[in-house]
Coordinates of C-alpha atoms in Angstrom, one line a residue:
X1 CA 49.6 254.3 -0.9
X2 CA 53.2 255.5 -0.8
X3 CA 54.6 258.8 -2.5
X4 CA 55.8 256.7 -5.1
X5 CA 59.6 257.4 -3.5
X6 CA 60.0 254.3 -1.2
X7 CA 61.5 250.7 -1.8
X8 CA 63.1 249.3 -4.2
X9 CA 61.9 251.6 -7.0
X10 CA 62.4 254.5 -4.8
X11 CA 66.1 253.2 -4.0
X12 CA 66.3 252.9 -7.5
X13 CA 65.1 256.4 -9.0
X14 CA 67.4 258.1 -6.2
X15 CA 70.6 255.9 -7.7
X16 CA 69.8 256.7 -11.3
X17 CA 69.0 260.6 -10.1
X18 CA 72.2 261.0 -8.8
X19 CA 74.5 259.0 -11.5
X20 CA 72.9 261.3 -14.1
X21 CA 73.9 264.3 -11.9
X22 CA 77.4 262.9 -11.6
X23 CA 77.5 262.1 -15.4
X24 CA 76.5 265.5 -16.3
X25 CA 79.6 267.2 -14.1
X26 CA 81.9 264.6 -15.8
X27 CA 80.4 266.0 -18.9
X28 CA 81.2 269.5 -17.6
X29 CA 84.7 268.5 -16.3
X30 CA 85.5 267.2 -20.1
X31 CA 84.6 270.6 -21.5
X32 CA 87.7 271.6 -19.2
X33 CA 89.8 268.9 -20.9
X34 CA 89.1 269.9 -24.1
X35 CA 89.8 273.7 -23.6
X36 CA 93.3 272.5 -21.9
X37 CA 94.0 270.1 -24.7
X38 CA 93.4 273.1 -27.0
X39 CA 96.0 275.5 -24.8
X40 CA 98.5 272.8 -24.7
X41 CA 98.5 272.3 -28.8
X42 CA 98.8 275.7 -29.2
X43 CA 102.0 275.7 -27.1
X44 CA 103.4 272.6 -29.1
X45 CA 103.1 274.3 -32.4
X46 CA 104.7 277.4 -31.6
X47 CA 107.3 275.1 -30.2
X48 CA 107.1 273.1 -33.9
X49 CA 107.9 276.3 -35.3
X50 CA 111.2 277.0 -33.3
X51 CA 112.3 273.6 -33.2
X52 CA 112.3 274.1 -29.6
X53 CA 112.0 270.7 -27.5
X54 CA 111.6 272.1 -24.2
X55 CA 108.5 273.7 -24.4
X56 CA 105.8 271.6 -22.8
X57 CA 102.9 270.8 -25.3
X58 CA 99.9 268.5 -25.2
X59 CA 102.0 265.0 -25.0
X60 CA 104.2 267.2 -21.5
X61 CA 100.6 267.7 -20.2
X62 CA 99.0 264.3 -20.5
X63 CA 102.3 262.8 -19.4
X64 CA 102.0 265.2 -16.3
X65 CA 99.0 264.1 -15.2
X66 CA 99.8 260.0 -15.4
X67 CA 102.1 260.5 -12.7
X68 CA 100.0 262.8 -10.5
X69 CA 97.1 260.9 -10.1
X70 CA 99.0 257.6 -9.1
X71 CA 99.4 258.5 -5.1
X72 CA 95.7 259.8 -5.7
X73 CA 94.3 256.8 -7.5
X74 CA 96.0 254.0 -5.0
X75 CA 95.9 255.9 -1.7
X76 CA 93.4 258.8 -1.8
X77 CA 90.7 256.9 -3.7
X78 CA 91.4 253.7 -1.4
X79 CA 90.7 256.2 1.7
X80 CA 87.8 257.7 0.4
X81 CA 86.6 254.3 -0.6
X82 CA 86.5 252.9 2.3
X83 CA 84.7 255.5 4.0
X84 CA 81.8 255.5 1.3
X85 CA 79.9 252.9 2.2
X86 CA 79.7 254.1 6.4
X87 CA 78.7 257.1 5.1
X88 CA 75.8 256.2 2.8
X89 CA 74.6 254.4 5.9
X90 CA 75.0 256.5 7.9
X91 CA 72.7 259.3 5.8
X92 CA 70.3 256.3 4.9
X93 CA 69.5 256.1 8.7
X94 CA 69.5 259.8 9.3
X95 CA 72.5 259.5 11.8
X96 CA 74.2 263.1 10.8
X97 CA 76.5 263.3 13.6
X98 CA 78.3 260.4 13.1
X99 CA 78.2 261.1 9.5
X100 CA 79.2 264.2 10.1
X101 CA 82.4 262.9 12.5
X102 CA 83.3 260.3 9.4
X103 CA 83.2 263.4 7.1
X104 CA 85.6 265.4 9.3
X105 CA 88.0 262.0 9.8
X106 CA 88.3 261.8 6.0
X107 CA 88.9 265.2 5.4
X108 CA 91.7 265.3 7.7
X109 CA 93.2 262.1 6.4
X110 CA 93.0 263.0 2.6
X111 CA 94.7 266.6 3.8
X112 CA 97.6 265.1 5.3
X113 CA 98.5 262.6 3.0
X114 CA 97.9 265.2 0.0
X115 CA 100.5 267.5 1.5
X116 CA 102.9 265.1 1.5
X117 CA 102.6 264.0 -2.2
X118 CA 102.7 268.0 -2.9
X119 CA 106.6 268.3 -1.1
X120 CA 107.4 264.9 -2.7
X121 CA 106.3 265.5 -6.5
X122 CA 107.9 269.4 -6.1
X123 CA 111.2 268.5 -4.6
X124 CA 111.3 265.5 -6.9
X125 CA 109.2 266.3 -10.5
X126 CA 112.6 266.0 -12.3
X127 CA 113.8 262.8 -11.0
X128 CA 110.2 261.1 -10.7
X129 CA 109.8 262.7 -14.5
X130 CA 113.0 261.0 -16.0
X131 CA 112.1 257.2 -14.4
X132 CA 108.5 258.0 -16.5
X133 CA 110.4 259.4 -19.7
X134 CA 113.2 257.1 -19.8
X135 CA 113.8 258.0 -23.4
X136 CA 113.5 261.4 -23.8
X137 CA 115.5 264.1 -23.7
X138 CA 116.7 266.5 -21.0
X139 CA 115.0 269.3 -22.0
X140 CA 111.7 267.7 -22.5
X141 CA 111.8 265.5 -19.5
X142 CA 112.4 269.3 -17.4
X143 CA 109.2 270.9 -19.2
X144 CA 107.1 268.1 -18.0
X145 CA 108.6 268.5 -14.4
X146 CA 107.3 271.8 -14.5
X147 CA 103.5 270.7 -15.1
X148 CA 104.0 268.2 -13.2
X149 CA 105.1 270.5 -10.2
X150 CA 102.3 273.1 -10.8
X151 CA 99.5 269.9 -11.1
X152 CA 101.0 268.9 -7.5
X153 CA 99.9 272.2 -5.6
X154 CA 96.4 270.9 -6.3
X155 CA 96.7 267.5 -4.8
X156 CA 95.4 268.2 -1.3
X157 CA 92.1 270.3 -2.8
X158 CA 91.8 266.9 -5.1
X159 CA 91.4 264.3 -2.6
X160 CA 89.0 266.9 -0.1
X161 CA 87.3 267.0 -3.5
X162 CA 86.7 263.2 -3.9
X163 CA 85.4 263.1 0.2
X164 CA 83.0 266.2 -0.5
X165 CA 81.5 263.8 -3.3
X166 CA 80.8 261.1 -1.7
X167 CA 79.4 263.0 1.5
X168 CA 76.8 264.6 -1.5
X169 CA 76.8 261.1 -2.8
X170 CA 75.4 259.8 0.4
X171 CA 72.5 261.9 0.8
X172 CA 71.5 261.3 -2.4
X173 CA 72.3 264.9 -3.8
X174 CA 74.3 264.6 -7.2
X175 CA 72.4 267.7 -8.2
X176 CA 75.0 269.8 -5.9
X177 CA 77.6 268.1 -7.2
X178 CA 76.7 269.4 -11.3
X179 CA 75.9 272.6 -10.2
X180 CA 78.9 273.1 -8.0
X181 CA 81.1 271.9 -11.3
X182 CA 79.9 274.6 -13.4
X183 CA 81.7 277.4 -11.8
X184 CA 84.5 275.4 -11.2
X185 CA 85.1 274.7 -14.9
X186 CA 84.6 278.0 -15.4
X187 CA 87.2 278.7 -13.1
X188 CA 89.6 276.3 -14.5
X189 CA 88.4 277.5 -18.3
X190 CA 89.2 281.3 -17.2
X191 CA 92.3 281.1 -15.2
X192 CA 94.2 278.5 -18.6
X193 CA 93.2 281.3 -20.9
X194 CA 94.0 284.3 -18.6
X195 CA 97.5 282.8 -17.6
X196 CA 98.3 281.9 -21.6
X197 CA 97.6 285.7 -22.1
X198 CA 99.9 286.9 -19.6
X199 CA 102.6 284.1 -19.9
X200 CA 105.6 283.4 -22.5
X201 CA 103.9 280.1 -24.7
X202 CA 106.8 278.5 -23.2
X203 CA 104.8 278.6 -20.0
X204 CA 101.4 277.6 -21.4
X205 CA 100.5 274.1 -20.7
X206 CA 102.2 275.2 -17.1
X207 CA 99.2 277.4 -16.5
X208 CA 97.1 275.0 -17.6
X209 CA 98.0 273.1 -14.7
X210 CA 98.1 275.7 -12.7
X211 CA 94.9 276.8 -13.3
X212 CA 93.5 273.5 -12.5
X213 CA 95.0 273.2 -9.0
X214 CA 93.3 276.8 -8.9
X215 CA 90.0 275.7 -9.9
X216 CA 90.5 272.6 -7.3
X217 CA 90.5 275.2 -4.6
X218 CA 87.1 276.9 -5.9
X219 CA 85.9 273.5 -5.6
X220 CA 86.7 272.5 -2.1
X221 CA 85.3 276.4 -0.8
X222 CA 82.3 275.0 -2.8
X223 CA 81.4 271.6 -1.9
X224 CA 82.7 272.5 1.7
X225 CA 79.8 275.2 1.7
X226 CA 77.3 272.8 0.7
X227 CA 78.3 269.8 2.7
X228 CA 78.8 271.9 6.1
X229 CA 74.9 273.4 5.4
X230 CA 73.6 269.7 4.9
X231 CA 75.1 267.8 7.9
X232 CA 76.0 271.0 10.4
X233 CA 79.7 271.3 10.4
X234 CA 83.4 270.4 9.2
X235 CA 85.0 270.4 12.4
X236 CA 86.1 273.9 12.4
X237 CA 88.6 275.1 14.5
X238 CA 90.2 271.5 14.7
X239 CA 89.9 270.9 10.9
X240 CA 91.8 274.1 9.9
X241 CA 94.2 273.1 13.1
X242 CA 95.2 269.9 11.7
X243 CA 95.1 271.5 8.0
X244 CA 97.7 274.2 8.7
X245 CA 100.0 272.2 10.5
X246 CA 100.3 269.3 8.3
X247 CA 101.1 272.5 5.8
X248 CA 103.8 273.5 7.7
X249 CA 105.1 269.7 8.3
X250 CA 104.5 269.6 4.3
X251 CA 106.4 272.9 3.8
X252 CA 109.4 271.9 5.6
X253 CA 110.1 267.7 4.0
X254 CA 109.7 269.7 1.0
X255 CA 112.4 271.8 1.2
X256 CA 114.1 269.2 2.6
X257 CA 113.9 267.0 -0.5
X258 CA 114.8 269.9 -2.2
X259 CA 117.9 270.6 -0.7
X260 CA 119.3 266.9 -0.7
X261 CA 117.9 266.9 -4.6
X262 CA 120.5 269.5 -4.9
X263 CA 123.5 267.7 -3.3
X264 CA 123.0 264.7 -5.8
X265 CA 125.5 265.2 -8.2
X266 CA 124.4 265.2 -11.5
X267 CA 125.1 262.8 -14.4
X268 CA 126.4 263.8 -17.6
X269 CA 123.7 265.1 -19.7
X270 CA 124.2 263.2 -23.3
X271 CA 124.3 260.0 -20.4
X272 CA 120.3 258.7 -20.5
X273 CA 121.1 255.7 -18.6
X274 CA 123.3 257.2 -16.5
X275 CA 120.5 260.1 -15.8
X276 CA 118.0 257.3 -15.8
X277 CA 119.9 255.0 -13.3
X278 CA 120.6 258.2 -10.5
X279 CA 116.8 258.9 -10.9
X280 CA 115.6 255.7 -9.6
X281 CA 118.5 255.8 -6.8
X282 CA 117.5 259.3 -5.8
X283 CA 113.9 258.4 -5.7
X284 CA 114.6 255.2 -4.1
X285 CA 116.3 257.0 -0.9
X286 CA 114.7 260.7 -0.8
X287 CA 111.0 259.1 -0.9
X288 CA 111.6 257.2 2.5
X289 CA 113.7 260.5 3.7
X290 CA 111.0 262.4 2.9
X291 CA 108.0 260.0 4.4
X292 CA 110.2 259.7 7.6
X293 CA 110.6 263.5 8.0
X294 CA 107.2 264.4 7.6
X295 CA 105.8 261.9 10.2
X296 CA 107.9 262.8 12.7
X297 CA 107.4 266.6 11.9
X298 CA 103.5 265.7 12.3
X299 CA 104.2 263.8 15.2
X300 CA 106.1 266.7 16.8
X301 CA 103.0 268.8 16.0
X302 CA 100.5 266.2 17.3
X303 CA 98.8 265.7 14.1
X304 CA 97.1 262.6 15.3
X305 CA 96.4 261.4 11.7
X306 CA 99.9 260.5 11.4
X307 CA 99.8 257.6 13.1
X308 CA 96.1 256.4 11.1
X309 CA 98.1 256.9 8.0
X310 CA 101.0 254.3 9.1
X311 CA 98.9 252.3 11.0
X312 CA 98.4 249.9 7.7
X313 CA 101.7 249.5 6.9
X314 CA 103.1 249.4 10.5
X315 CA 100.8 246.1 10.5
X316 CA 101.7 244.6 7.5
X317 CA 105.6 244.9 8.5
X318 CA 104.9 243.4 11.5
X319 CA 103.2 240.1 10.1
X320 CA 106.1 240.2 8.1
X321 CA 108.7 240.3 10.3
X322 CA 106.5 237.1 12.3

C-alpha cells in the first residue's frame, strides 16, 4: 500500500494544505488592514476637528493604494503568472536547478520593472493623483500624493514578494508562507504605530504606508531566506548585480521626471479642469520620457532584462506596423 500521500488524493490533500496556509496569511495580512484602517481614521478625525482638508485620512489611504497596485496587478502579477506553472513543474519533477534558474529570472524581471514604477509614481504622485481625483480639491489630491509616494518605495519588495510565493507555492510549502507573514504583520503593525507616535497626525496615514513598504522589505529578507535553503541559491553575486544597478538606472529617470515635473508650469489652482487637463498631458509625455530613459540607462549598464521587458511590446508594434 501507499503512504496514503500519492495520486489523486495525495495531489489533492497537498492543494487544500497549502490554500489553507495561504488563507491563514491572508487572514494575518487583514489584521494589518484593520490596524491601518484604524491609524488612518484617527488622522481623518483630528482633521474633522480642524476643518483641515489636506490631511490624508482613511478615504487618501484606500485611494493611494488603487493606484499603486495597477502596474503591479497588470504587469507584475502577469510576470509572475506566467512563470507559475514552469515552476510547479518543475518542483513536481524534482528538477531544482532549473527551478532554481526560473526563480532567479523572475526575480530579476519583477526588480527591474518595480524600480521603474517607484521613479514614475514619486516623480509623478501629484499628477497621476489628480487624473484619479478629478474632483477634489488641491489640497486633498497632494495628501494622497504623499501616501501614494511613500506606498511606491515598496513596489519592488512587492513583486519579489509575489515570485517568493509562488516558488513556496510550487513545493507545496504554504506553511512558510503563514509563518513568514506573522512577523511581517508585526513589522508593518509596529512600525504604523511607532511612526504615528513620533509623527505630526498630519503625517499618519503617510506612515502607514510607509511602514508597509517597510514590512515589504522584512518580507523579501524572509521568504528569500527560506526559498534560497529549499532550492540552493538566488543567484547571488549576479542577482544583487542586476538589483543595484537597475536602482541606480531607477534613481536617476526619477529625478529626471522630477525635474521636468517641475518645468511644467502650473495651472491656476481654483482651475480643476484646467489642473485636470495638464495632468493627463504631463502624464501622457513624462511616462514615455521616463520608460525611454530608464531602458537606455539599463542598457548602458548591461542589465540584460531590459530588453525581456520590451521584448512584448517591441513585437506587438511590429505586427502593427505589418
Amino acid at each position: 500500500m501507499g503512504s496514503g500521500l500519492e495520486g489523486p488524493q495525495g495531489e489533492l490533500r497537498g492543494i487544500t494544505s497549502v490554500a489553507g496556509w495561504a488563507l491563514g496569511a491572508v487572514l494575518l495580512d487583514q489584521v494589518g488592514v484593520v490596524m491601518a484602517t484604524r491609524v488612518a481614521s484617527a488622522a481623518s478625525a483630528a482633521a474633522e476637528d480642524l476643518n483641515a482638508v489636506d490631511i490624508a485620512g482613511n478615504a487618501a489611504y484606500f485611494n493611494a493604494m488603487m493606484l499603486y497596485l495597477v502596474p503591479h496587478s497588470i504587469v507584475t502579477v502577469s510576470l509572475v503568472t506566467a512563470l507559475a506553472t514552469p515552476m510547479a513543474r518543475h518542483a513536481a519533477a524534482g528538477d531544482l536547478a532549473t527551478l532554481r534558474a526560473t526563480t532567479q529570472r523572475g526575480l530579476r524581471m519583477v526588480t527591474v520593472f518595480g524600480l521603474w514604477s517607484t521613479a514614475v509614481f514619486v516623480a509623478l504622485a501629484p499628477a497621476l493623483t489628480r487624473i484619479a481625483l478629478p474632483a477634489q480639491p488641491e489640497a486633498e489630491v497632494q495628501s494622497v500624493a504623499y501616501v501614494l509616494m511613500a506606498l511606491a518605495l515598496g513596489a519592488a519588495p512587492l513583486g519579489l514578494l509575489s515570485v517568493f510565493k509562488r516558488v513556496f507555492f510550487a513545493l507545496e510549502d504554504g506553511r512558510a508562507v503563514f509563518f513568514i507573514q506573522i512577523p511581517v504583520t508585526i513589522a508593518w503593525v509596529g512600525g504604523m504605530f511607532l511612526l504615528r507616535e513620533t509623527l505630526p497626525f498630519a503625517w499618519w496615514t503617510a506612515g502607514v504606508a510607509l511602514a508597509l513598504s517597510l514590512s515589504n522589505v522584512v518580507g523579501v529578507v524572509l521568504r528569500a531566506n527560506g526559498v534560497r535553503r529549499r532550492i540552493g541559491g538566488l543567484g547571488g553575486t549576479r542577482t544583487l548585480s542586476v538589483i543595484a544597478r537597475a536602482t541606480a538606472a531607477a534613481i536617476a529617470t526619477g529625478a529626471l521626471g522630477w525635474w521636468l515635473m517641475r518645468l511644467i508650469p502650473a495651472a491656476e489652482s481654483g482651475d480643476r479642469v484646467a489642473r485636470l487637463v495638464m495632468s493627463i498631458g504631463t502624464v501622457a509625455v513624462l511616462i514615455p520620457v521616463m520608460g525611454v530613459a530608464y531602458w537606455a540607462l539599463l542598457r548602458l549598464l548591461k542589465v540584460p532584462e531590459a530588453q525581456e521587458l520590451v521584448a512584448p511590446l517591441l513585437r506587438r508594434l511590429r505586427r502593427t506596423v505589418r
